[in-house]
Coordinates of C-alpha atoms and ligand atoms in Angstrom, one line a residue:
X1 CA 66.3 110.6 98.5
X2 CA 66.8 108.1 95.6
X3 CA 67.8 105.3 98.0
X4 CA 66.2 103.8 101.1
X5 CA 68.9 104.0 103.7
X6 CA 67.0 102.7 106.6
X7 CA 68.4 99.3 107.3
X8 CA 66.1 96.4 108.1
X9 CA 67.3 96.5 111.7
X10 CA 70.3 97.9 113.6
X11 CA 72.3 94.6 114.2
X12 CA 73.0 91.5 112.2
X13 CA 73.4 88.5 114.5
X14 CA 73.4 84.8 113.9
X15 CA 72.5 85.1 110.3
X16 CA 69.6 87.6 110.7
X17 CA 68.7 91.2 111.3
X18 CA 68.0 91.9 115.0
X19 CA 66.4 95.0 116.5
X20 CA 66.4 96.2 120.1
X21 CA 65.0 99.7 120.4
X22 CA 66.0 99.8 124.1
X23 CA 69.5 100.8 122.9
X24 CA 70.5 104.5 122.6
X25 CA 69.2 105.8 119.2
X26 CA 72.0 106.9 116.8
X27 CA 70.9 109.2 114.0
X28 CA 72.6 108.7 110.7
X29 CA 73.2 112.0 109.0
X30 CA 73.8 112.5 105.3
X31 CA 76.9 114.8 105.3
X32 CA 76.0 116.5 102.0
X33 CA 72.8 118.0 103.4
X34 CA 72.8 117.5 107.2
X35 CA 69.5 115.5 106.9
X36 CA 68.8 112.5 109.1
X37 CA 68.6 109.5 106.7
X38 CA 68.3 106.6 109.2
X39 CA 68.3 105.7 112.8
X40 CA 70.0 102.7 114.4
X41 CA 70.1 101.7 118.1
X42 CA 73.2 101.0 120.0
X43 CA 73.6 97.5 121.2
X44 CA 72.3 96.8 124.7
X45 CA 74.2 94.3 126.9
X46 CA 71.6 91.7 125.8
X47 CA 72.5 92.3 122.1
X48 CA 76.2 92.1 122.8
X49 CA 75.7 88.8 124.6
X50 CA 73.6 87.4 121.7
X51 CA 76.4 88.3 119.2
X52 CA 79.2 86.8 121.3
X53 CA 77.2 83.7 122.1
X54 CA 76.3 83.2 118.4
X55 CA 80.0 83.7 117.3
X56 CA 81.3 81.4 119.9
X57 CA 78.9 78.6 119.2
X58 CA 79.3 78.8 115.4
X59 CA 83.1 79.1 115.1
X60 CA 84.3 75.6 115.7
X61 CA 82.2 74.1 112.9
X62 CA 83.3 76.9 110.5
X63 CA 87.0 76.2 111.3
X64 CA 86.4 72.5 110.7
X65 CA 85.2 73.1 107.2
X66 CA 87.9 72.8 104.5
X67 CA 89.7 76.0 103.4
X68 CA 88.3 75.3 99.9
X69 CA 84.7 75.4 101.2
X70 CA 85.3 78.5 103.3
X71 CA 87.1 80.2 100.4
X72 CA 84.3 79.4 98.0
X73 CA 81.8 81.4 100.2
X74 CA 84.1 84.4 100.5
X75 CA 84.6 84.4 96.7
X76 CA 80.9 84.2 96.1
X77 CA 80.4 87.2 98.4
X78 CA 83.1 89.1 96.5
X79 CA 81.1 88.5 93.3
X80 CA 77.9 89.7 94.9
X81 CA 79.7 92.8 96.1
X82 CA 80.9 93.5 92.6
X83 CA 77.4 92.9 91.1
X84 CA 75.9 95.3 93.6
X85 CA 78.7 97.8 93.4
X86 CA 76.3 100.7 92.3
X87 CA 73.9 100.3 95.2
X88 CA 76.7 99.7 97.7
X89 CA 78.5 102.7 96.5
X90 CA 75.4 104.9 96.8
X91 CA 75.0 103.6 100.4
X92 CA 78.7 104.3 101.1
X93 CA 78.2 107.9 99.8
X94 CA 75.1 108.4 102.1
X95 CA 77.0 106.9 105.1
X96 CA 80.2 109.0 104.6
X97 CA 79.5 111.8 102.2
X98 CA 82.3 110.7 99.9
X99 CA 81.6 111.4 96.3
X100 CA 80.1 108.5 94.2
X101 CA 83.1 109.1 91.8
X102 CA 85.2 107.7 94.6
X103 CA 82.9 105.2 96.3
X104 CA 82.1 103.5 93.0
X105 CA 85.8 102.5 92.5
X106 CA 87.3 102.4 96.0
X107 CA 85.0 100.9 98.6
X108 CA 82.8 97.8 97.7
X109 CA 85.4 97.0 95.0
X110 CA 88.2 97.1 97.6
X111 CA 86.1 94.9 100.0
X112 CA 85.5 92.5 97.1
X113 CA 89.2 92.3 96.4
X114 CA 89.8 91.4 100.0
X115 CA 87.2 88.7 100.0
X116 CA 88.4 87.3 96.7
X117 CA 92.1 87.4 97.8
X118 CA 91.6 85.7 101.2
X119 CA 88.9 83.4 99.8
X120 CA 91.5 82.2 97.3
X121 CA 94.1 81.8 100.0
X122 CA 91.9 79.9 102.5
X123 CA 92.6 76.5 100.9
X124 CA 96.4 77.2 100.9
X125 CA 96.7 77.7 104.7
X126 CA 98.8 74.9 106.0
X127 CA 101.3 74.0 108.6
X128 CA 104.7 72.5 108.0
X129 CA 106.7 69.3 108.7
X130 CA 110.0 69.5 110.5
X131 CA 112.1 66.4 110.5
X132 CA 114.2 65.8 113.6
X133 CA 116.2 62.6 112.9
X134 CA 113.6 59.8 113.3
X135 CA 111.3 62.1 115.2
X136 CA 109.4 65.0 113.8
X137 CA 107.3 68.0 114.5
X138 CA 104.3 69.1 112.5
X139 CA 102.6 72.5 112.8
X140 CA 98.9 73.2 112.4
X141 CA 97.7 76.7 111.5
X142 CA 94.7 77.2 113.6
X143 CA 92.0 79.8 113.9
X144 CA 92.2 82.2 116.9
X145 CA 88.5 81.8 117.7
X146 CA 86.2 84.9 118.1
X147 CA 87.6 88.1 116.6
X148 CA 86.2 91.6 117.2
X149 CA 86.6 94.2 114.5
X150 CA 86.0 97.9 115.4
X151 CA 85.9 100.4 112.5
X152 CA 86.5 104.1 111.8
X153 CA 84.0 106.1 109.8
X154 CA 86.1 106.9 106.7
X155 CA 85.9 103.5 104.9
X156 CA 83.0 101.6 106.4
X157 CA 82.7 98.9 103.7
X158 CA 86.4 98.5 103.2
X159 CA 87.2 98.2 106.9
X160 CA 84.4 95.7 107.4
X161 CA 85.9 93.5 104.6
X162 CA 89.6 94.1 105.3
X163 CA 89.0 92.7 108.8
X164 CA 86.4 90.1 108.0
X165 CA 88.0 88.5 105.0
X166 CA 91.3 87.3 106.6
X167 CA 89.5 86.4 109.8
X168 CA 87.0 84.2 108.1
X169 CA 89.5 82.7 105.7
X170 CA 91.4 81.5 108.8
X171 CA 88.3 79.9 110.3
X172 CA 87.5 82.6 112.9
X173 CA 84.1 84.1 113.7
X174 CA 83.8 87.9 113.7
X175 CA 81.8 90.5 115.5
X176 CA 82.2 93.8 113.8
X177 CA 81.3 97.1 115.4
X178 CA 81.2 99.9 112.8
X179 CA 81.8 103.5 113.7
X180 CA 78.7 105.1 115.2
X181 CA 79.1 107.8 112.5
X182 CA 78.7 105.4 109.6
X183 CA 76.7 102.4 110.8
X184 CA 75.0 101.3 107.6
X185 CA 77.5 99.7 105.2
X186 CA 78.7 96.9 107.4
X187 CA 75.2 95.6 107.7
X188 CA 75.1 95.1 103.9
X189 CA 78.5 93.3 104.1
X190 CA 77.0 90.9 106.6
X191 CA 73.8 90.3 104.6
X192 CA 75.8 89.6 101.4
X193 CA 78.2 87.2 103.2
X194 CA 75.2 85.2 104.5
X195 CA 73.5 85.3 101.1
X196 CA 76.8 83.8 99.7
X197 CA 76.4 80.8 102.1
X198 CA 78.2 81.9 105.3
X199 CA 76.9 79.9 108.3
X200 CA 74.9 81.9 110.8
X201 CA 76.9 83.4 113.6
X202 CA 80.2 83.7 111.7
X203 CA 80.0 87.4 110.8
X204 CA 77.9 89.6 113.1
X205 CA 77.4 93.3 113.2
X206 CA 76.5 95.3 116.3
X207 CA 76.1 99.0 116.6
X208 CA 77.2 101.4 119.3
X209 CA 79.6 103.9 120.6
X210 CA 82.9 103.3 122.4
X211 CA 81.4 101.6 125.3
X212 CA 79.9 98.8 123.1
X213 CA 83.3 98.4 121.6
X214 CA 84.9 98.2 125.1
X215 CA 82.4 95.6 126.2
X216 CA 83.3 93.4 123.3
X217 CA 87.1 93.9 123.8
X218 CA 86.9 92.9 127.5
X219 CA 84.8 89.8 127.1
X220 CA 86.8 86.7 128.0
X221 CA 85.3 84.8 125.0
X222 CA 86.9 87.2 122.6
X223 CA 90.4 86.1 121.3
X224 CA 91.4 88.9 119.0
X225 CA 90.7 92.6 118.5
X226 CA 91.4 94.5 115.4
X227 CA 90.8 98.3 115.6
X228 CA 90.9 100.9 113.0
X229 CA 90.8 104.3 114.7
X230 CA 92.7 107.1 116.3
X231 CA 95.9 106.7 118.5
X232 CA 94.1 107.7 121.7
X233 CA 91.4 105.0 121.1
X234 CA 94.1 102.6 120.1
X235 CA 95.9 103.1 123.5
X236 CA 92.7 102.3 125.4
X237 CA 91.7 99.3 123.2
X238 CA 95.3 97.9 123.2
X239 CA 95.4 98.2 127.0
X240 CA 92.1 96.5 127.5
X241 CA 93.1 93.7 125.1
X242 CA 96.4 93.3 127.0
X243 CA 94.5 92.6 130.2
X244 CA 93.0 89.5 128.6
X245 CA 96.3 88.7 126.7
X246 CA 94.4 88.9 123.4
X247 CA 95.8 89.2 119.9
X248 CA 95.6 92.6 118.4
X249 CA 95.8 94.5 115.1
X250 CA 95.9 98.3 115.5
X251 CA 95.4 100.4 112.4
X252 CA 95.8 103.9 113.8
X253 CA 96.3 107.5 112.7
X254 CA 99.2 109.3 111.0
X255 CA 100.9 112.5 110.0
X256 CA 102.8 111.1 107.2
X257 CA 105.6 112.8 105.2
X258 CA 105.9 113.1 101.5
X259 CA 109.2 114.3 100.2
X260 CA 109.4 116.0 96.7
X261 CA 113.0 116.3 95.5
X262 CA 114.1 118.9 93.0
X263 CA 114.4 116.3 90.2
X264 CA 110.8 115.0 90.7
X265 CA 108.3 114.9 87.9
X266 CA 106.3 117.9 89.2
X267 CA 103.0 116.9 87.6
X268 CA 103.2 113.5 89.2
X269 CA 104.3 114.9 92.6
X270 CA 101.3 117.3 92.5
X271 CA 99.0 114.4 91.6
X272 CA 100.5 112.4 94.6
X273 CA 100.0 115.4 96.9
X274 CA 96.4 115.8 95.8
X275 CA 95.6 112.1 96.2
X276 CA 97.4 112.1 99.6
X277 CA 95.6 115.1 101.0
X278 CA 92.3 115.6 99.4
X279 CA 90.9 112.2 98.4
X280 CA 87.9 111.5 100.7
X281 CA 88.1 115.2 101.7
X282 CA 91.4 114.5 103.4
X283 CA 89.9 111.9 105.7
X284 CA 92.4 109.1 105.0
X285 CA 94.7 107.7 107.7
X286 CA 97.7 107.3 105.5
X287 CA 97.6 110.8 104.0
X288 CA 100.9 112.5 103.3
X289 CA 100.0 115.7 105.1
X290 CA 103.5 117.0 105.6
X291 CA 104.7 117.7 102.1
X292 CA 108.4 118.6 102.1
X293 CA 109.2 120.3 98.9
X294 CA 112.8 121.2 97.8
X295 CA 113.3 125.0 97.8
X296 CA 114.4 125.0 94.2
X297 CA 110.9 123.9 93.0
X298 CA 108.7 125.0 95.8
X299 CA 107.0 128.0 94.0
X300 CA 106.5 126.0 90.8
X301 CA 105.0 123.1 92.9
X302 CA 102.7 125.5 94.8
X303 CA 101.5 127.3 91.6
X304 CA 100.7 124.1 89.9
X305 CA 99.0 122.7 93.0
X306 CA 96.8 125.8 93.3
X307 CA 95.9 125.6 89.6
X308 CA 95.0 121.9 89.9
X309 CA 92.9 122.5 93.0
X310 CA 90.9 125.0 91.0
X311 CA 89.7 122.1 88.9
X312 CA 88.2 120.3 91.9
X313 CA 84.5 119.9 91.5
X314 CA 82.9 120.5 94.9
X315 CA 79.2 119.7 95.1
X316 CA 76.6 117.0 95.3
X317 CA 78.5 113.7 96.1
X318 CA 75.9 111.8 94.0
X319 CA 76.8 113.7 90.9
X320 CA 79.5 111.6 89.1
X321 CA 81.3 114.8 88.2
X322 CA 81.8 115.8 91.8
X323 CA 85.4 115.1 92.9
X324 CA 85.4 116.7 96.4
X325 CA 82.6 116.1 98.8
X326 CA 81.7 117.2 102.4
X327 CA 83.4 116.2 105.6
X328 CA 81.7 113.3 107.4
X329 CA 80.2 115.4 110.1
X330 CA 79.9 118.9 111.4
X331 CA 82.3 118.0 114.3
X332 CA 85.0 116.8 112.0
X333 CA 84.7 119.9 109.9
X334 CA 84.9 122.1 113.0
X335 CA 88.1 120.2 114.0
X336 CA 89.7 120.9 110.6
X337 CA 88.7 124.6 110.7
X338 CA 90.2 125.0 114.2
X339 CA 93.5 123.6 112.9
X340 CA 93.3 126.1 110.0
X341 CA 92.9 129.0 112.5
X342 CA 95.9 127.6 114.5
X343 CA 98.0 127.4 111.3
X344 CA 97.2 131.1 110.5
X345 CA 97.9 132.1 114.1
X346 CA 101.3 130.4 114.0
X347 CA 102.2 132.2 110.8
X348 CA 101.9 129.6 108.1
X349 CA 101.0 131.1 104.7
X350 CA 97.6 130.2 103.4
X351 CA 98.0 129.4 99.7
X352 CA 94.5 128.4 99.0
X353 CA 91.2 127.4 100.7
X354 CA 90.8 127.8 104.5
X355 CA 87.0 128.4 104.7
X356 CA 83.8 126.4 105.2
X357 CA 81.4 126.7 102.3
X358 CA 78.1 128.5 102.9
X359 CA 75.7 125.8 101.8
X360 CA 73.9 122.8 103.4
X361 CA 76.1 120.0 104.6
X362 CA 79.6 119.9 106.0
X363 CA 81.6 121.3 103.2
X364 CA 84.9 123.1 103.4
X365 CA 87.5 124.2 100.9
X366 CA 90.6 122.1 100.2
X367 CA 93.3 124.0 102.0
X368 CA 97.1 124.4 101.4
X369 CA 99.5 126.1 103.8
X370 CA 103.1 126.9 102.7
X371 CA 106.1 128.0 104.8
X372 CA 105.0 125.6 107.5
X373 CA 107.7 124.8 110.1
X374 CA 108.2 121.5 111.9
X375 CA 107.1 122.9 115.3
X376 CA 103.7 124.2 114.1
X377 CA 100.7 122.3 115.4
X378 CA 99.5 121.8 111.8
X379 CA 102.8 119.9 111.1
X380 CA 102.6 117.8 114.2
X381 CA 99.0 116.7 114.8
X382 CA 96.8 114.5 112.7
X383 CA 94.0 116.8 111.4
X384 CA 92.0 114.2 109.4
X385 CA 90.7 116.8 107.0
X386 CA 91.6 118.5 103.7
X387 CA 94.6 120.5 105.0
X388 CA 98.0 120.2 103.4
X389 CA 101.1 121.6 105.1
X390 CA 104.0 122.4 102.7
X391 CA 107.4 122.6 104.3
X392 CA 110.7 123.6 102.6
X393 CA 114.0 121.7 102.6
X394 CA 117.4 121.7 100.8
X395 CA 119.3 118.7 102.1
X396 CA 118.5 115.0 102.1
X397 CA 120.0 114.2 105.5
X398 CA 118.1 117.1 107.1
X399 CA 114.7 116.2 105.5
X400 CA 115.0 112.6 106.5
X401 CA 115.5 113.5 110.1
X402 CA 112.6 115.9 110.0
X403 CA 110.3 113.5 108.1
X404 CA 110.9 110.8 110.8
X405 CA 110.6 113.2 113.7
X406 CA 107.1 112.2 114.6
X407 CA 105.3 109.9 117.0
X408 CA 103.5 108.4 113.9
X409 CA 104.7 105.9 111.4
X410 CA 101.8 104.9 109.2
X411 CA 103.0 105.9 105.7
X412 CA 105.6 108.0 103.8
X413 CA 106.3 108.9 100.2
X414 CA 109.1 110.2 98.0
X415 CA 109.1 111.7 94.6
X416 CA 112.4 111.8 92.7
X417 CA 113.8 110.6 89.4
X418 CA 117.0 109.4 91.1
X419 CA 116.5 105.6 91.5
X420 CA 119.2 105.2 94.1
X421 CA 118.0 108.0 96.2
X422 CA 114.4 106.8 96.0
X423 CA 115.3 103.4 97.5
X424 CA 117.7 104.9 100.1
X425 CA 115.0 107.3 101.3
X426 CA 112.3 104.5 101.4
X427 CA 114.7 102.3 103.5
X428 CA 115.2 105.2 105.9
X429 CA 111.6 106.1 106.4
X430 CA 110.2 105.1 109.8
X431 CA 106.8 104.0 108.4
X432 CA 105.0 100.8 107.6
X433 CA 103.7 101.7 104.2
X434 CA 106.0 103.6 101.8
X435 CA 105.6 104.9 98.3
X436 CA 108.0 105.8 95.5
X437 CA 106.6 108.2 92.9
X438 CA 103.1 107.5 93.9
X439 CA 100.9 107.8 97.0
X440 CA 98.1 105.9 98.8
X441 CA 97.9 102.9 96.6
X442 CA 96.6 100.0 98.7
X443 CA 96.3 96.8 96.7
X444 CA 95.1 93.8 98.8
X445 CA 98.3 91.9 97.7
X446 CA 100.5 94.3 99.7
X447 CA 100.8 94.6 103.5
X448 CA 99.2 97.8 104.9
X449 CA 99.8 99.2 108.3
X450 CA 101.9 101.4 110.6
X451 CA 104.9 101.4 112.8
X452 CA 105.6 103.6 115.9
X453 CA 102.3 104.9 117.4
X454 CA 100.4 104.3 114.1
X455 CA 99.9 100.7 114.8
X456 CA 100.6 97.0 115.3
X457 CA 100.2 94.3 112.8
X458 CA 99.4 94.5 109.1
X459 CA 96.2 94.2 107.1
X460 CA 95.9 92.7 103.6
X461 CA 98.5 90.4 101.9
X462 CA 99.8 87.1 103.3
X463 CA 101.0 89.0 106.4
X464 CA 97.4 89.3 107.6
X465 CA 97.1 85.6 107.9
X466 CA 99.7 85.7 110.7
X467 CA 97.5 88.1 112.6
X468 CA 94.3 85.9 112.3
X469 CA 95.8 82.5 113.0
X470 CA 98.2 80.8 115.4
X471 CA 100.6 77.9 115.0
X472 CA 100.4 74.8 117.1
X473 CA 103.4 72.5 117.1
X474 CA 102.9 68.8 117.5
X475 CA 106.1 66.8 118.5
X476 CA 105.9 63.1 117.4
X477 CA 108.4 60.7 118.9
X478 CA 109.1 57.5 117.0
X479 CA 111.7 56.0 119.4
X480 CA 111.4 55.3 123.2
X481 CA 111.0 58.1 125.7
X482 CA 114.1 58.5 127.9
X483 CA 113.3 59.5 131.5
X484 CA 115.8 60.1 134.3
X485 CA 114.2 57.7 136.7
Ligands
NAD501 N1 95.5 103.0 110.0 C1 94.4 102.8 109.4 O1 94.2 101.9 108.6 C2 93.2 103.7 109.6 C3 92.2 103.7 108.7 C4 91.1 104.6 108.9 C5 91.1 105.5 109.9 N2 92.2 105.5 110.8 C6 92.2 106.5 111.9 O2 90.9 106.6 112.5 C7 90.8 107.9 113.1 C8 89.4 108.5 112.6 O3 88.4 107.6 112.9 P1 87.5 107.7 114.2 O4 87.3 109.2 114.5 O5 86.3 106.9 113.9 O6 88.4 107.1 115.3 P2 88.0 106.8 116.8 O7 89.3 106.4 117.4 O8 87.3 107.9 117.4 O9 87.0 105.6 116.8 C9 87.3 104.4 116.1 C10 86.3 103.3 116.6 O10 86.6 103.0 118.0 C11 85.4 102.9 118.7 N3 85.8 103.2 120.1 C12 86.0 104.4 120.7 N4 86.4 104.2 122.0 C13 86.5 102.9 122.2 C14 86.8 102.1 123.3 N5 87.2 102.6 124.5 N6 86.8 100.7 123.2 C15 86.5 100.2 122.0 N7 86.1 100.9 120.9 C16 86.1 102.2 121.0 C17 84.6 104.0 118.1 O11 83.2 103.8 118.5 C18 84.8 103.7 116.6 O12 84.1 102.6 116.2 C19 91.9 108.7 112.5 O13 92.9 108.8 113.5 C20 92.5 107.9 111.4 O14 93.8 108.1 111.1 C21 93.2 104.6 110.7
2ZO502 C1 93.0 102.7 100.7 N1 93.4 104.0 101.3 C2 92.9 105.1 100.5 C3 94.8 104.1 101.4 C4 92.8 104.1 102.6 C5 93.2 103.1 103.6 C6 92.4 103.3 104.9 C7 92.8 104.5 105.6 O1 92.1 105.4 105.9

């Protein structure tokens, strides 16, 4: 192993690594080999208490600093993430199994973008002045207090930063619980933030399974919860947060549509479908896994897609030439393979792939089904694996209705050369993040998030500020107070 993956300790609390081996051990498995590469221990109630107490006592002083001072620390952390991109990318690859070819451009770099963007914005956060005759109101944009971030396993560095950066820019403290499947990367984010000058207690990381997350969400000292995870977990966390009337951001799952019209640039549409189904071995929330292709170009599209998939380099994720790595875990691969069996049983046509690879690690083939119909399980449920469902259509009205006929609303994409149609379709998509002639771009400047069951709130962009701060109005009377008696 060219990299020591064992973290200094399981948790990062109050500016330092903290260990408590009384917690349940969590083995960290390298998905490319199935080997154990590290062990962390789930937070005990005493560790959770330490983290909440540290965040609570540090937050007010952090919020009292000027935005310029807070932002400077975040921007320094962004620089450190970029300087250490290689090591952080290697760690991300060990944590998730995603190829280094991806992690070196999409994870620590995306986290750095968030820290730089929100670091730059911290000094610009202001209230407003509202004149009412002689009297006036001013508003103060204030921090929420203690925020809890709970992560999924597909983008551990990115999620730790996408939640941490706006929270900290607004003057909050954060306690982040990574997914138990990928616990390593967030510890490095915490370490770097503190090296950049973050005061102790402002960004803490605790490990554990769902119950650790639940104990954070229900603590009365916690003011906001931001979850990235599945819809079933989102339901539980949203309900628990509602009990305490807490602020929430819910970044949940999807089964997003991608519509390829007969006038589309086929090469670009195939590229979009590859990016939106097979990047990160298909383990991306916003993936366009229901690909509606116009009947007139369907066979051309499928032939070109199969040819391009033949160019995928499946192998050692650390080899920079590898473009398709293993699934994150044996369990996640088993889930995807079960869906493939269901697809075949329901009569979908297997165009390519469909099997696990007989080698160490959790590899399977990128898989494409054609002749999928709307009622098939593979067209309705989120698989979270490299399984694309291609469906036919002929009519725009009909395909719009079918594209929107889902409980999810995370993302949606359209490929067409017809400008008017592109914008008409984007306007009619019931989804929070839409694409025209591209797929899965997620720059920090743009809001990212879902509608319907795919989520509440937005990450990134100015919109995230609304979800990590609150406005206080202060009414100022200049004349006398009139009272009835
Ligand atoms: N919308 C987005 O931005 C986005 C991004 C990445 C992943 N996802 C979604 O995440 C899912 C895959 O990730 P996963 O398998 O890790 O999801 P998951 O829902 O199983 O777990 C997510 C996190 O929630 C924690 N958790 C579980 N039960 C909890 C509870 N009762 N209280 C508090 N925390 C609890 C887990 O420990 C984990 O850290 C997919 O559905 C995917 O679409 C969404
Ligand atoms: C940046 N991506 C690739 C759109 C991923 C966002 C997080 C979803 O899994």
